[in-house]
PDB file of C-alpha atoms in Angstrom:
ATOM      1  CA  MET A   1       0.000   0.000   0.000  1.00 36.00           C
ATOM      2  CA  GLN A   2       1.364   3.414  -0.985  1.00 39.00           C
ATOM      3  CA  GLU A   3       2.582   5.436   1.945  1.00 42.00           C
ATOM      4  CA  MET A   4       0.452   8.490   2.638  1.00 39.00           C
ATOM      5  CA  VAL A   5       2.080  11.895   2.228  1.00 46.00           C
ATOM      6  CA  ASN A   6       2.635  13.936   5.362  1.00 50.00           C
ATOM      7  CA  ASN A   7       1.001  17.328   5.373  1.00 53.00           C
ATOM      8  CA  ASN A   8       4.315  19.146   5.701  1.00 57.00           C
ATOM      9  CA  GLU A   9       6.106  17.346   2.865  1.00 65.00           C
ATOM     10  CA  ARG A  10       7.064  19.369  -0.194  1.00 70.00           C
ATOM     11  CA  GLN A  11       4.588  18.887  -3.037  1.00 73.00           C
ATOM     12  CA  TYR A  12       6.555  18.878  -6.292  1.00 78.00           C
ATOM     13  CA  ASN A  13       3.424  18.911  -8.437  1.00 81.00           C
ATOM     14  CA  LEU A  14       2.635  22.339  -6.965  1.00 80.00           C
ATOM     15  CA  ASP A  15       6.192  23.463  -7.751  1.00 81.00           C
ATOM     16  CA  LEU A  16       5.707  22.363 -11.358  1.00 84.00           C
ATOM     17  CA  LEU A  17       2.414  24.257 -11.513  1.00 82.00           C
ATOM     18  CA  LYS A  18       4.129  27.411 -10.232  1.00 81.00           C
ATOM     19  CA  ALA A  19       6.970  26.965 -12.739  1.00 84.00           C
ATOM     20  CA  LEU A  20       4.470  26.655 -15.595  1.00 84.00           C
ATOM     21  CA  ALA A  21       2.663  29.743 -14.303  1.00 82.00           C
ATOM     22  CA  ILE A  22       5.940  31.704 -14.323  1.00 83.00           C
ATOM     23  CA  VAL A  23       6.655  30.723 -17.946  1.00 83.00           C
ATOM     24  CA  CYS A  24       3.111  31.673 -18.961  1.00 82.00           C
ATOM     25  CA  MET A  25       3.393  34.961 -17.065  1.00 82.00           C
ATOM     26  CA  VAL A  26       6.662  35.935 -18.774  1.00 83.00           C
ATOM     27  CA  VAL A  27       5.260  35.210 -22.237  1.00 83.00           C
ATOM     28  CA  CYS A  28       1.911  36.885 -21.480  1.00 81.00           C
ATOM     29  CA  HIS A  29       3.365  40.066 -20.018  1.00 79.00           C
ATOM     30  CA  SER A  30       6.012  40.328 -22.750  1.00 81.00           C
ATOM     31  CA  VAL A  31       3.349  40.130 -25.439  1.00 81.00           C
ATOM     32  CA  ILE A  32       1.183  42.738 -23.709  1.00 76.00           C
ATOM     33  CA  THR A  33       4.035  45.126 -22.885  1.00 79.00           C
ATOM     34  CA  PHE A  34       6.018  45.089 -26.136  1.00 80.00           C
ATOM     35  CA  GLY A  35       3.255  44.254 -28.574  1.00 76.00           C
ATOM     36  CA  GLN A  36       1.459  47.548 -27.999  1.00 73.00           C
ATOM     37  CA  TYR A  37       4.208  49.404 -29.844  1.00 72.00           C
ATOM     38  CA  ARG A  38       3.300  47.648 -33.127  1.00 73.00           C
ATOM     39  CA  PRO A  39       0.013  48.589 -34.795  1.00 79.00           C
ATOM     40  CA  GLY A  40      -2.201  45.559 -35.279  1.00 77.00           C
ATOM     41  CA  HIS A  41      -0.340  43.412 -32.755  1.00 75.00           C
ATOM     42  CA  MET A  42      -3.633  42.143 -31.312  1.00 75.00           C
ATOM     43  CA  TYR A  43      -4.253  40.241 -34.552  1.00 79.00           C
ATOM     44  CA  GLU A  44      -0.923  38.416 -34.461  1.00 80.00           C
ATOM     45  CA  PHE A  45      -0.526  34.787 -33.379  1.00 78.00           C
ATOM     46  CA  TRP A  46       1.824  35.565 -30.489  1.00 80.00           C
ATOM     47  CA  HIS A  47      -0.627  38.038 -28.992  1.00 78.00           C
ATOM     48  CA  PHE A  48      -3.438  35.496 -29.223  1.00 80.00           C
ATOM     49  CA  PHE A  49      -1.233  32.736 -27.811  1.00 81.00           C
ATOM     50  CA  GLY A  50       0.406  34.790 -25.040  1.00 79.00           C
ATOM     51  CA  ASP A  51      -2.493  36.944 -23.884  1.00 77.00           C
ATOM     52  CA  CYS A  52      -5.619  34.927 -24.685  1.00 77.00           C
ATOM     53  CA  ILE A  53      -4.430  31.318 -24.371  1.00 77.00           C
ATOM     54  CA  LEU A  54      -1.700  31.495 -21.721  1.00 76.00           C
ATOM     55  CA  GLY A  55      -2.897  34.597 -19.900  1.00 70.00           C
ATOM     56  CA  ALA A  56      -6.632  34.064 -19.811  1.00 67.00           C
ATOM     57  CA  TYR A  57      -7.086  30.299 -19.907  1.00 63.00           C
ATOM     58  CA  ILE A  58      -3.984  28.467 -18.693  1.00 63.00           C
ATOM     59  CA  VAL A  59      -2.121  29.149 -15.448  1.00 67.00           C
ATOM     60  CA  VAL A  60      -0.910  32.673 -14.890  1.00 74.00           C
ATOM     61  CA  ALA A  61      -2.517  34.391 -11.870  1.00 79.00           C
ATOM     62  CA  HIS A  62      -5.210  31.786 -11.258  1.00 80.00           C
ATOM     63  CA  GLY A  63      -2.573  29.028 -11.354  1.00 81.00           C
ATOM     64  CA  PHE A  64      -0.533  30.812  -8.699  1.00 81.00           C
ATOM     65  CA  MET A  65      -3.569  31.373  -6.531  1.00 84.00           C
ATOM     66  CA  PHE A  66      -4.715  27.765  -6.815  1.00 86.00           C
ATOM     67  CA  ALA A  67      -1.218  26.557  -5.894  1.00 84.00           C
ATOM     68  CA  MET A  68      -1.158  28.936  -2.932  1.00 84.00           C
ATOM     69  CA  GLY A  69      -4.504  27.673  -1.663  1.00 85.00           C
ATOM     70  CA  VAL A  70      -3.492  24.020  -1.909  1.00 85.00           C
ATOM     71  CA  GLY A  71      -0.044  24.813  -0.510  1.00 82.00           C
ATOM     72  CA  ILE A  72      -1.564  26.183   2.702  1.00 82.00           C
ATOM     73  CA  VAL A  73      -2.702  22.645   3.529  1.00 79.00           C
ATOM     74  CA  TYR A  74       0.907  21.416   3.426  1.00 79.00           C
ATOM     75  CA  SER A  75       2.473  24.430   5.120  1.00 79.00           C
ATOM     76  CA  ARG A  76       4.079  23.999   8.537  1.00 79.00           C
ATOM     77  CA  LYS A  77       2.966  27.513   9.471  1.00 79.00           C
ATOM     78  CA  ASN A  78      -0.764  27.530   8.855  1.00 84.00           C
ATOM     79  CA  SER A  79      -2.242  28.452  12.203  1.00 91.00           C
ATOM     80  CA  PRO A  80      -4.750  31.344  12.111  1.00 93.00           C
ATOM     81  CA  GLY A  81      -2.280  33.789  13.644  1.00 94.00           C
ATOM     82  CA  GLU A  82       0.527  32.777  11.302  1.00 94.00           C
ATOM     83  CA  LEU A  83      -1.681  33.053   8.219  1.00 94.00           C
ATOM     84  CA  ILE A  84      -2.933  36.502   9.209  1.00 96.00           C
ATOM     85  CA  HIS A  85       0.608  37.657  10.014  1.00 96.00           C
ATOM     86  CA  ARG A  86       1.902  36.413   6.644  1.00 94.00           C
ATOM     87  CA  GLY A  87      -1.045  38.017   4.888  1.00 95.00           C
ATOM     88  CA  VAL A  88      -0.418  41.430   6.454  1.00 97.00           C
ATOM     89  CA  ASN A  89       3.282  41.218   5.548  1.00 97.00           C
ATOM     90  CA  ILE A  90       2.536  40.291   1.922  1.00 95.00           C
ATOM     91  CA  LEU A  91      -0.107  43.036   1.654  1.00 96.00           C
ATOM     92  CA  LEU A  92       2.398  45.636   2.866  1.00 96.00           C
ATOM     93  CA  LEU A  93       5.077  44.139   0.615  1.00 96.00           C
ATOM     94  CA  GLY A  94       2.769  44.782  -2.317  1.00 94.00           C
ATOM     95  CA  TYR A  95       2.872  48.524  -1.618  1.00 94.00           C
ATOM     96  CA  VAL A  96       6.644  48.445  -1.125  1.00 95.00           C
ATOM     97  CA  PHE A  97       6.927  46.709  -4.493  1.00 93.00           C
ATOM     98  CA  ASN A  98       4.692  49.381  -6.044  1.00 92.00           C
ATOM     99  CA  PHE A  99       7.125  52.047  -4.879  1.00 92.00           C
ATOM    100  CA  PHE A 100      10.226  50.374  -6.269  1.00 92.00           C
ATOM    101  CA  ARG A 101       8.548  49.242  -9.504  1.00 86.00           C
ATOM    102  CA  HIS A 102       6.963  52.485 -10.732  1.00 85.00           C
ATOM    103  CA  GLY A 103       6.524  54.688  -7.688  1.00 88.00           C
ATOM    104  CA  ILE A 104      10.059  56.079  -7.588  1.00 91.00           C
ATOM    105  CA  TYR A 105       9.816  57.377 -11.152  1.00 89.00           C
ATOM    106  CA  TYR A 106       6.368  58.942 -10.831  1.00 89.00           C
ATOM    107  CA  THR A 107       7.052  60.344  -7.356  1.00 90.00           C
ATOM    108  CA  THR A 108      10.166  62.039  -8.738  1.00 90.00           C
ATOM    109  CA  GLU A 109       8.089  63.387 -11.611  1.00 88.00           C
ATOM    110  CA  SER A 110       5.527  64.774  -9.155  1.00 88.00           C
ATOM    111  CA  ILE A 111       8.249  66.447  -7.076  1.00 90.00           C
ATOM    112  CA  ILE A 112       9.722  68.086 -10.184  1.00 89.00           C
ATOM    113  CA  ASN A 113       6.301  69.272 -11.381  1.00 88.00           C
ATOM    114  CA  GLY A 114       5.238  70.316  -7.884  1.00 87.00           C
ATOM    115  CA  LYS A 115       2.002  68.369  -8.155  1.00 86.00           C
ATOM    116  CA  ILE A 116       0.954  64.811  -7.304  1.00 84.00           C
ATOM    117  CA  SER A 117      -0.434  63.325 -10.508  1.00 84.00           C
ATOM    118  CA  GLU A 118      -3.024  60.587 -10.926  1.00 83.00           C
ATOM    119  CA  ARG A 119      -0.292  58.406 -12.429  1.00 84.00           C
ATOM    120  CA  THR A 120       1.713  58.763  -9.219  1.00 88.00           C
ATOM    121  CA  MET A 121      -1.271  57.715  -7.113  1.00 87.00           C
ATOM    122  CA  LEU A 122      -1.861  54.688  -9.333  1.00 86.00           C
ATOM    123  CA  ALA A 123       1.801  53.696  -9.272  1.00 87.00           C
ATOM    124  CA  LEU A 124       1.954  53.838  -5.477  1.00 90.00           C
ATOM    125  CA  PHE A 125      -1.416  52.520  -4.338  1.00 90.00           C
ATOM    126  CA  ARG A 126      -3.034  50.373  -7.035  1.00 89.00           C
ATOM    127  CA  GLY A 127      -3.606  46.819  -5.847  1.00 90.00           C
ATOM    128  CA  ASP A 128      -1.991  43.934  -7.706  1.00 89.00           C
ATOM    129  CA  ILE A 129      -1.513  40.214  -7.193  1.00 89.00           C
ATOM    130  CA  LEU A 130       0.580  40.582  -4.006  1.00 91.00           C
ATOM    131  CA  HIS A 131      -2.163  42.662  -2.428  1.00 95.00           C
ATOM    132  CA  PHE A 132      -4.718  39.996  -3.304  1.00 94.00           C
ATOM    133  CA  ALA A 133      -2.485  37.214  -1.971  1.00 93.00           C
ATOM    134  CA  GLY A 134      -2.140  39.088   1.312  1.00 95.00           C
ATOM    135  CA  LEU A 135      -5.891  39.549   1.648  1.00 96.00           C
ATOM    136  CA  ALA A 136      -6.481  35.878   0.767  1.00 95.00           C
ATOM    137  CA  LEU A 137      -4.121  34.711   3.514  1.00 95.00           C
ATOM    138  CA  ILE A 138      -5.760  37.046   6.020  1.00 96.00           C
ATOM    139  CA  ALA A 139      -9.165  35.638   5.045  1.00 96.00           C
ATOM    140  CA  MET A 140      -7.900  32.072   5.423  1.00 94.00           C
ATOM    141  CA  GLY A 141      -6.570  32.910   8.875  1.00 95.00           C
ATOM    142  CA  ILE A 142      -9.907  34.380   9.907  1.00 96.00           C
ATOM    143  CA  PHE A 143     -11.825  31.381   8.554  1.00 95.00           C
ATOM    144  CA  LYS A 144      -9.526  28.984  10.408  1.00 93.00           C
ATOM    145  CA  LYS A 145      -9.942  31.054  13.560  1.00 94.00           C
ATOM    146  CA  LEU A 146     -13.702  30.649  13.181  1.00 95.00           C
ATOM    147  CA  LYS A 147     -13.149  26.896  12.624  1.00 94.00           C
ATOM    148  CA  LEU A 148     -15.155  26.881   9.413  1.00 94.00           C
ATOM    149  CA  LYS A 149     -15.310  23.658   7.411  1.00 93.00           C
ATOM    150  CA  GLU A 150     -13.873  23.451   3.900  1.00 90.00           C
ATOM    151  CA  ILE A 151     -17.341  23.239   2.351  1.00 94.00           C
ATOM    152  CA  GLU A 152     -18.412  26.354   4.264  1.00 96.00           C
ATOM    153  CA  ILE A 153     -15.385  28.256   2.980  1.00 94.00           C
ATOM    154  CA  LEU A 154     -16.241  27.100  -0.546  1.00 94.00           C
ATOM    155  CA  TYR A 155     -19.791  28.442  -0.183  1.00 97.00           C
ATOM    156  CA  ILE A 156     -18.398  31.748   1.053  1.00 97.00           C
ATOM    157  CA  ALA A 157     -16.021  31.907  -1.924  1.00 96.00           C
ATOM    158  CA  LEU A 158     -18.872  31.227  -4.357  1.00 97.00           C
ATOM    159  CA  PHE A 159     -20.996  33.914  -2.684  1.00 97.00           C
ATOM    160  CA  LEU A 160     -18.120  36.410  -2.877  1.00 97.00           C
ATOM    161  CA  SER A 161     -17.656  35.558  -6.553  1.00 95.00           C
ATOM    162  CA  MET A 162     -21.320  36.297  -7.250  1.00 96.00           C
ATOM    163  CA  ILE A 163     -21.060  39.627  -5.423  1.00 96.00           C
ATOM    164  CA  GLY A 164     -17.908  40.481  -7.336  1.00 95.00           C
ATOM    165  CA  THR A 165     -19.558  39.658 -10.652  1.00 94.00           C
ATOM    166  CA  VAL A 166     -22.731  41.647  -9.983  1.00 94.00           C
ATOM    167  CA  ALA A 167     -20.864  44.667  -8.574  1.00 92.00           C
ATOM    168  CA  ALA A 168     -18.085  44.707 -11.199  1.00 90.00           C
ATOM    169  CA  GLY A 169     -17.439  48.156 -12.631  1.00 90.00           C
ATOM    170  CA  ILE A 170     -18.584  50.091  -9.581  1.00 90.00           C
ATOM    171  CA  ASP A 171     -17.353  53.697  -9.635  1.00 91.00           C
ATOM    172  CA  THR A 172     -17.036  55.911  -6.559  1.00 89.00           C
ATOM    173  CA  HIS A 173     -15.960  58.857  -8.758  1.00 87.00           C
ATOM    174  CA  ASN A 174     -12.874  59.206  -6.585  1.00 87.00           C
ATOM    175  CA  GLN A 175      -9.571  57.689  -7.689  1.00 86.00           C
ATOM    176  CA  ALA A 176      -8.213  57.003  -4.205  1.00 85.00           C
ATOM    177  CA  LEU A 177     -11.485  55.416  -3.068  1.00 90.00           C
ATOM    178  CA  ASN A 178     -11.692  53.397  -6.289  1.00 90.00           C
ATOM    179  CA  MET A 179      -8.267  51.929  -5.531  1.00 91.00           C
ATOM    180  CA  ALA A 180      -9.288  51.075  -1.959  1.00 92.00           C
ATOM    181  CA  VAL A 181     -12.571  49.475  -3.047  1.00 93.00           C
ATOM    182  CA  GLY A 182     -10.694  47.908  -5.966  1.00 93.00           C
ATOM    183  CA  LEU A 183      -8.893  45.600  -3.571  1.00 95.00           C
ATOM    184  CA  PHE A 184     -12.235  43.830  -3.085  1.00 96.00           C
ATOM    185  CA  LEU A 185     -14.409  44.691  -6.114  1.00 94.00           C
ATOM    186  CA  TYR A 186     -13.582  45.629  -9.689  1.00 93.00           C
ATOM    187  CA  THR A 187     -13.912  49.384  -9.990  1.00 91.00           C
ATOM    188  CA  ALA A 188     -14.185  51.651 -13.010  1.00 86.00           C
ATOM    189  CA  PRO A 189     -12.022  52.200 -14.878  1.00 76.00           C
ATOM    190  CA  THR A 190     -10.811  48.661 -14.152  1.00 64.00           C
ATOM    191  CA  GLN A 191      -7.602  49.117 -16.126  1.00 61.00           C
ATOM    192  CA  GLY A 192      -6.493  51.924 -13.872  1.00 72.00           C
ATOM    193  CA  THR A 193      -7.722  51.309 -10.343  1.00 80.00           C
ATOM    194  CA  SER A 194      -8.484  47.614  -9.889  1.00 82.00           C
ATOM    195  CA  THR A 195      -6.564  44.467 -10.854  1.00 84.00           C
ATOM    196  CA  PHE A 196      -7.120  41.330  -8.751  1.00 90.00           C
ATOM    197  CA  ALA A 197     -10.344  41.995  -6.876  1.00 93.00           C
ATOM    198  CA  PHE A 198     -10.607  39.802  -3.768  1.00 96.00           C
ATOM    199  CA  CYS A 199     -14.270  38.867  -4.236  1.00 96.00           C
ATOM    200  CA  ASN A 200     -13.714  37.618  -7.784  1.00 93.00           C
ATOM    201  CA  TRP A 201     -10.410  35.821  -7.234  1.00 93.00           C
ATOM    202  CA  TYR A 202     -10.744  34.236  -3.800  1.00 95.00           C
ATOM    203  CA  LEU A 203     -12.513  31.214  -5.308  1.00 93.00           C
ATOM    204  CA  PHE A 204      -9.215  30.110  -6.891  1.00 90.00           C
ATOM    205  CA  VAL A 205      -7.593  29.996  -3.448  1.00 89.00           C
TER     206      VAL A 205
END
């Protein structure tokens, strides 16, 4: 009889899933970033393959999130307090990453111009996948603290997904508030103020 796997053993199938997600992410983001400089790039094969096939249907963000959710089961540090602590750290790390990725440039631009631009606000405070991952871990910690069963968490995730779908495109008419709400619901304009809305994406975790 095959020996059962201990909960804290490394799961190499999850590592392979993450590796595939990284490859898909590199191709997808390269196509999106560099393709826009060529007119008609959206009709080319590589755009269709990188953005539509790999980005939308294979394992980019949703693959990472699924692997993270399954990985929590095998983690040695998955008590409610540890999950919440990790989630807060990752959420804050997301904003630190914002600063070093685009924030330095746009903050410098704002200082030179003597005015804080909308681009600076977006660069510093727009939520991305790290922000979502942090919120997801915090939610998992809270659910474990409440001793909810897996099926109950699944029902909650489905309910959140329905809310996120119905409320998608909500607009507070305030950029800062749109970015704050955008951590949980897709806000308008979605391209600028909201990326991985918690309600829509938590189901993958």
